[in-house]
Amino acid sequence: MSVLRGPRFLVDALRLLRTRKELWPLCVLPMLLNLLVFGLAAWAFIANLAELSQWISSGIPAPEAQVWYEWLWVGPLRAISWLVQWLLLLAFLVAGYFAFTVFGALIASPFLDVLSERIESICLGDGSPRPSASWREIWLSALRSLREEGKRVAFFVAIQLVFVVLALIPGAQAFAVAGGALFTALFLPLDYTGYVLDRRSVRFGQRRDWIWRNRTTMLGFGSTALFTLLIPGLNFLCLPLFVTAGTLLAIEVGPPQASSDSRGVPEVAGSEAH
C-alpha cells in the first residue's frame, strides 16, 4: 500500500460514521470526555506558564556586556539563548498537548472499544445486534480496555520524556522536535488500531513489527492524524473518527494472528474500492 492509502482510511471512517447513526452515541461521549480533558490541560499550562518560563530561563546562561564592543558576541549569544528558551517551551507545549490527548483517550477507552467492536462487526458483514452482555462482562471489558490503553499511554509518555530530555541539550532542540513528531506519527496508528489488536490478544512486540512492516501506510495515516491533532480542539472531536479509521486499517492491512483471514474493508456508503 502507498502512503496515500493511510489518509483514505480517515475518509472511509467519516463516510461510515455519517451513514450509521446508531454509532453516534458512542462518538459523542468520548468527545465530551476529551473536551473536558483538553480544557483542563489548557488551564494547567496557562496557569503555570510563568513558572515554566522562569525555570527554563534559569537553566540557560544569559551573558552580559560590560563594554559596548562586547555586544558583538554577547548580542548573538543572547539571541540564541532567547531562541533556545522558546524552542524548549514549544517542546514542553507539544509534549504536554499530546500527553493529555493520549490521557483523554485513556479515559474514553471503554467507550471507544465498544465503538471499534461495532465497526468491526459491521465491516465483517455481521451487523446484527449482539446479545446483551452481563454487567460482569461489561466491567471486565472496560478494565481490559483501560489496562491496554494504559500500557500504550505509558509507552508514549516514556518515549516523549526522552525527547524532552534531548531538547534540554543545547543544539539538539530541532532533532528533539523532529524525532518527537516522527515517533508520534508512528505511535498514532499503533494506538488507534489497538482496540482491534487487544481483542485478538496480539503481543506488543508483534504490533511494533506490524507497524514497521507497513510503515508507509502507517506513516500516511499517522501523519494525517498528527496534522489534525495539531489544530487546537480537533483532538476531542476527531477521536472517534481516528478509532474508526484505525479499526478499518487493522481489518484491511491484516493484523498479526489475523493476516491469514482474507479480510478487507467493505464498500462503505457507495465508496469505490481502493
GROMACS .gro file of C-alpha atoms in nm:
model
  274
    1MET     CA    1   0.000   0.000   0.000
    2SER     CA    2   0.111   0.356  -0.068
    3VAL     CA    3   0.148   0.640   0.178
    4LEU     CA    4  -0.169   0.793   0.028
    5ARG     CA    5  -0.376   0.495   0.140
    6GLY     CA    6  -0.330   0.590   0.506
    7PRO     CA    7  -0.533   0.914   0.486
    8ARG     CA    8  -0.807   0.738   0.287
    9PHE     CA    9  -0.893   0.529   0.591
   10LEU     CA   10  -0.999   0.853   0.761
   11VAL     CA   11  -1.222   0.936   0.464
   12ASP     CA   12  -1.377   0.587   0.478
   13ALA     CA   13  -1.430   0.624   0.853
   14LEU     CA   14  -1.604   0.960   0.813
   15ARG     CA   15  -1.832   0.816   0.545
   16LEU     CA   16  -1.916   0.516   0.762
   17LEU     CA   17  -1.994   0.722   1.073
   18ARG     CA   18  -2.205   0.963   0.874
   19THR     CA   19  -2.429   0.686   0.744
   20ARG     CA   20  -2.454   0.473   1.061
   21LYS     CA   21  -2.650   0.690   1.305
   22GLU     CA   22  -2.668   0.411   1.563
   23LEU     CA   23  -2.296   0.470   1.624
   24TRP     CA   24  -2.334   0.838   1.706
   25PRO     CA   25  -2.396   0.795   2.082
   26LEU     CA   26  -2.068   0.602   2.107
   27CYS     CA   27  -1.894   0.900   1.942
   28VAL     CA   28  -2.047   1.180   2.149
   29LEU     CA   29  -1.941   1.063   2.496
   30PRO     CA   30  -1.567   1.026   2.411
   31MET     CA   31  -1.580   1.371   2.252
   32LEU     CA   32  -1.728   1.522   2.568
   33LEU     CA   33  -1.471   1.349   2.789
   34ASN     CA   34  -1.187   1.474   2.571
   35LEU     CA   35  -1.331   1.825   2.569
   36LEU     CA   36  -1.310   1.820   2.949
   37VAL     CA   37  -0.951   1.689   2.945
   38PHE     CA   38  -0.850   1.944   2.680
   39GLY     CA   39  -0.992   2.228   2.889
   40LEU     CA   40  -0.807   2.110   3.200
   41ALA     CA   41  -0.482   2.077   3.002
   42ALA     CA   42  -0.511   2.430   2.862
   43TRP     CA   43  -0.588   2.570   3.205
   44ALA     CA   44  -0.292   2.389   3.366
   45PHE     CA   45  -0.046   2.509   3.100
   46ILE     CA   46  -0.161   2.873   3.113
   47ALA     CA   47  -0.170   2.877   3.493
   48ASN     CA   48   0.190   2.752   3.514
   49LEU     CA   49   0.331   2.930   3.209
   50ALA     CA   50   0.520   3.195   3.408
   51GLU     CA   51   0.681   2.940   3.639
   52LEU     CA   52   0.774   2.713   3.349
   53SER     CA   53   0.929   3.001   3.154
   54GLN     CA   54   1.127   3.109   3.461
   55TRP     CA   55   1.250   2.752   3.521
   56ILE     CA   56   1.366   2.723   3.160
   57SER     CA   57   1.534   3.064   3.171
   58SER     CA   58   1.720   2.976   3.492
   59GLY     CA   59   1.893   2.685   3.319
   60ILE     CA   60   2.014   2.885   3.019
   61PRO     CA   61   2.300   3.133   3.068
   62ALA     CA   62   2.240   3.493   2.955
   63PRO     CA   63   2.577   3.668   2.908
   64GLU     CA   64   2.608   4.038   2.991
   65ALA     CA   65   2.817   4.301   2.812
   66GLN     CA   66   3.048   4.513   3.025
   67VAL     CA   67   3.160   4.744   2.746
   68TRP     CA   68   2.996   4.834   2.416
   69TYR     CA   69   3.215   4.621   2.187
   70GLU     CA   70   3.131   4.304   2.382
   71TRP     CA   71   2.785   4.325   2.227
   72LEU     CA   72   2.947   4.196   1.907
   73TRP     CA   73   2.939   3.845   2.056
   74VAL     CA   74   2.706   3.895   2.354
   75GLY     CA   75   2.422   4.006   2.123
   76PRO     CA   76   2.421   3.687   1.910
   77LEU     CA   77   2.460   3.471   2.222
   78ARG     CA   78   2.160   3.635   2.387
   79ALA     CA   79   1.958   3.589   2.067
   80ILE     CA   80   2.049   3.219   2.063
   81SER     CA   81   1.960   3.192   2.432
   82TRP     CA   82   1.620   3.351   2.367
   83LEU     CA   83   1.557   3.116   2.072
   84VAL     CA   84   1.652   2.810   2.279
   85GLN     CA   85   1.411   2.915   2.554
   86TRP     CA   86   1.122   2.939   2.310
   87LEU     CA   87   1.211   2.609   2.146
   88LEU     CA   88   1.214   2.439   2.485
   89LEU     CA   89   0.881   2.597   2.575
   90LEU     CA   90   0.740   2.477   2.243
   91ALA     CA   91   0.873   2.126   2.309
   92PHE     CA   92   0.704   2.119   2.651
   93LEU     CA   93   0.382   2.251   2.496
   94VAL     CA   94   0.377   1.985   2.222
   95ALA     CA   95   0.469   1.704   2.461
   96GLY     CA   96   0.206   1.814   2.712
   97TYR     CA   97  -0.058   1.856   2.444
   98PHE     CA   98  -0.014   1.505   2.310
   99ALA     CA   99   0.025   1.357   2.657
  100PHE     CA  100  -0.314   1.498   2.755
  101THR     CA  101  -0.457   1.386   2.421
  102VAL     CA  102  -0.347   1.029   2.490
  103PHE     CA  103  -0.468   1.060   2.850
  104GLY     CA  104  -0.810   1.167   2.719
  105ALA     CA  105  -0.814   0.857   2.501
  106LEU     CA  106  -0.735   0.650   2.811
  107ILE     CA  107  -1.039   0.783   2.994
  108ALA     CA  108  -1.265   0.725   2.694
  109SER     CA  109  -1.113   0.386   2.606
  110PRO     CA  110  -1.403   0.165   2.729
  111PHE     CA  111  -1.647   0.350   2.503
  112LEU     CA  112  -1.403   0.356   2.212
  113ASP     CA  113  -1.352  -0.018   2.249
  114VAL     CA  114  -1.728  -0.073   2.206
  115LEU     CA  115  -1.725   0.160   1.904
  116SER     CA  116  -1.436  -0.032   1.748
  117GLU     CA  117  -1.610  -0.364   1.811
  118ARG     CA  118  -1.928  -0.238   1.644
  119ILE     CA  119  -1.728  -0.109   1.346
  120GLU     CA  120  -1.552  -0.443   1.310
  121SER     CA  121  -1.885  -0.627   1.326
  122ILE     CA  122  -2.027  -0.403   1.051
  123CYS     CA  123  -1.721  -0.433   0.827
  124LEU     CA  124  -1.701  -0.810   0.854
  125GLY     CA  125  -2.063  -0.843   0.747
  126ASP     CA  126  -2.216  -0.917   1.087
  127GLY     CA  127  -2.410  -0.604   1.166
  128SER     CA  128  -2.673  -0.788   1.368
  129PRO     CA  129  -2.715  -0.675   1.730
  130ARG     CA  130  -2.508  -0.866   1.979
  131PRO     CA  131  -2.669  -1.042   2.275
  132SER     CA  132  -2.686  -0.822   2.583
  133ALA     CA  133  -2.372  -0.860   2.790
  134SER     CA  134  -2.384  -0.911   3.164
  135TRP     CA  135  -2.258  -0.638   3.394
  136ARG     CA  136  -1.959  -0.858   3.478
  137GLU     CA  137  -1.867  -0.888   3.110
  138ILE     CA  138  -1.906  -0.513   3.062
  139TRP     CA  139  -1.689  -0.444   3.367
  140LEU     CA  140  -1.417  -0.688   3.259
  141SER     CA  141  -1.417  -0.543   2.907
  142ALA     CA  142  -1.383  -0.190   3.046
  143LEU     CA  143  -1.095  -0.296   3.271
  144ARG     CA  144  -0.919  -0.463   2.978
  145SER     CA  145  -0.955  -0.151   2.766
  146LEU     CA  146  -0.821   0.070   3.045
  147ARG     CA  147  -0.529  -0.166   3.111
  148GLU     CA  148  -0.421  -0.196   2.749
  149GLU     CA  149  -0.466   0.173   2.675
  150GLY     CA  150  -0.273   0.249   2.993
  151LYS     CA  151   0.021   0.048   2.859
  152ARG     CA  152   0.017   0.249   2.538
  153VAL     CA  153  -0.003   0.576   2.733
  154ALA     CA  154   0.296   0.473   2.947
  155PHE     CA  155   0.496   0.381   2.637
  156PHE     CA  156   0.411   0.712   2.467
  157VAL     CA  157   0.494   0.926   2.770
  158ALA     CA  158   0.821   0.740   2.835
  159ILE     CA  159   0.948   0.796   2.481
  160GLN     CA  160   0.833   1.158   2.477
  161LEU     CA  161   1.024   1.218   2.802
  162VAL     CA  162   1.337   1.103   2.620
  163PHE     CA  163   1.279   1.370   2.358
  164VAL     CA  164   1.213   1.630   2.628
  165VAL     CA  165   1.547   1.546   2.790
  166LEU     CA  166   1.712   1.563   2.447
  167ALA     CA  167   1.560   1.909   2.399
  168LEU     CA  168   1.748   2.026   2.710
  169ILE     CA  169   2.081   1.967   2.533
  170PRO     CA  170   2.196   2.286   2.356
  171GLY     CA  171   2.180   2.244   1.979
  172ALA     CA  172   1.964   1.929   1.994
  173GLN     CA  173   1.625   2.103   2.010
  174ALA     CA  174   1.550   2.067   1.639
  175PHE     CA  175   1.632   1.694   1.649
  176ALA     CA  176   1.411   1.651   1.957
  177VAL     CA  177   1.111   1.819   1.793
  178ALA     CA  178   1.157   1.627   1.464
  179GLY     CA  179   1.211   1.296   1.645
  180GLY     CA  180   0.908   1.352   1.867
  181ALA     CA  181   0.690   1.428   1.565
  182LEU     CA  182   0.810   1.117   1.376
  183PHE     CA  183   0.757   0.895   1.679
  184THR     CA  184   0.406   1.036   1.729
  185ALA     CA  185   0.318   0.976   1.363
  186LEU     CA  186   0.410   0.607   1.407
  187PHE     CA  187   0.252   0.580   1.752
  188LEU     CA  188  -0.092   0.705   1.645
  189PRO     CA  189  -0.168   0.405   1.418
  190LEU     CA  190  -0.034   0.180   1.695
  191ASP     CA  191  -0.278   0.341   1.936
  192TYR     CA  192  -0.586   0.364   1.715
  193THR     CA  193  -0.557   0.006   1.589
  194GLY     CA  194  -0.502  -0.108   1.946
  195TYR     CA  195  -0.864  -0.192   2.022
  196VAL     CA  196  -0.880  -0.448   1.740
  197LEU     CA  197  -0.543  -0.595   1.835
  198ASP     CA  198  -0.639  -0.607   2.204
  199ARG     CA  199  -0.941  -0.822   2.124
  200ARG     CA  200  -0.713  -1.057   1.928
  201SER     CA  201  -0.453  -1.072   2.209
  202VAL     CA  202  -0.169  -0.954   1.985
  203ARG     CA  203   0.152  -0.901   2.181
  204PHE     CA  204   0.306  -0.554   2.190
  205GLY     CA  205   0.625  -0.666   2.015
  206GLN     CA  206   0.421  -0.812   1.729
  207ARG     CA  207   0.233  -0.484   1.698
  208ARG     CA  208   0.555  -0.285   1.665
  209ASP     CA  209   0.682  -0.524   1.397
  210TRP     CA  210   0.347  -0.500   1.215
  211ILE     CA  211   0.357  -0.118   1.223
  212TRP     CA  212   0.713  -0.117   1.090
  213ARG     CA  213   0.643  -0.369   0.811
  214ASN     CA  214   0.361  -0.146   0.690
  215ARG     CA  215   0.536   0.179   0.778
  216THR     CA  216   0.448   0.358   0.452
  217THR     CA  217   0.075   0.321   0.507
  218MET     CA  218   0.112   0.377   0.882
  219LEU     CA  219   0.310   0.699   0.830
  220GLY     CA  220   0.044   0.824   0.590
  221PHE     CA  221  -0.227   0.751   0.845
  222GLY     CA  222  -0.029   0.878   1.144
  223SER     CA  223   0.091   1.197   0.973
  224THR     CA  224  -0.264   1.289   0.873
  225ALA     CA  225  -0.388   1.222   1.226
  226LEU     CA  226  -0.095   1.419   1.371
  227PHE     CA  227  -0.164   1.718   1.147
  228THR     CA  228  -0.530   1.708   1.251
  229LEU     CA  229  -0.438   1.690   1.620
  230LEU     CA  230  -0.218   1.999   1.582
  231ILE     CA  231  -0.533   2.203   1.515
  232PRO     CA  232  -0.647   2.305   1.867
  233GLY     CA  233  -0.972   2.144   1.970
  234LEU     CA  234  -0.991   1.881   1.697
  235ASN     CA  235  -0.831   1.619   1.921
  236PHE     CA  236  -1.156   1.565   2.112
  237LEU     CA  237  -1.377   1.599   1.802
  238CYS     CA  238  -1.181   1.350   1.590
  239LEU     CA  239  -1.102   1.079   1.845
  240PRO     CA  240  -1.397   0.853   1.746
  241LEU     CA  241  -1.308   0.914   1.381
  242PHE     CA  242  -0.947   0.804   1.439
  243VAL     CA  243  -1.055   0.490   1.626
  244THR     CA  244  -1.297   0.404   1.346
  245ALA     CA  245  -1.025   0.464   1.084
  246GLY     CA  246  -0.777   0.259   1.288
  247THR     CA  247  -1.024  -0.028   1.302
  248LEU     CA  248  -1.069  -0.014   0.923
  249LEU     CA  249  -0.691  -0.002   0.880
  250ALA     CA  250  -0.637  -0.307   1.103
  251ILE     CA  251  -0.902  -0.507   0.917
  252GLU     CA  252  -0.772  -0.425   0.569
  253VAL     CA  253  -0.397  -0.442   0.629
  254GLY     CA  254  -0.438  -0.763   0.828
  255PRO     CA  255  -0.300  -0.756   1.184
  256PRO     CA  256  -0.079  -1.029   1.333
  257GLN     CA  257  -0.264  -1.355   1.408
  258ALA     CA  258  -0.536  -1.248   1.168
  259SER     CA  259  -0.340  -1.198   0.846
  260SER     CA  260  -0.446  -1.538   0.713
  261ASP     CA  261  -0.805  -1.416   0.701
  262SER     CA  262  -0.897  -1.257   0.371
  263ARG     CA  263  -1.050  -0.957   0.536
  264GLY     CA  264  -1.089  -0.626   0.363
  265VAL     CA  265  -1.282  -0.311   0.428
  266PRO     CA  266  -1.616  -0.348   0.253
  267GLU     CA  267  -1.761  -0.079   0.037
  268VAL     CA  268  -1.891   0.190   0.270
  269ALA     CA  269  -2.182   0.403   0.166
  270GLY     CA  270  -2.115   0.365  -0.205
  271SER     CA  271  -1.738   0.426  -0.193
  272GLU     CA  272  -1.523   0.278  -0.465
  273ALA     CA  273  -1.274   0.001  -0.395
  274HIS     CA  274  -0.926   0.138  -0.342
   0.00000   0.00000   0.00000
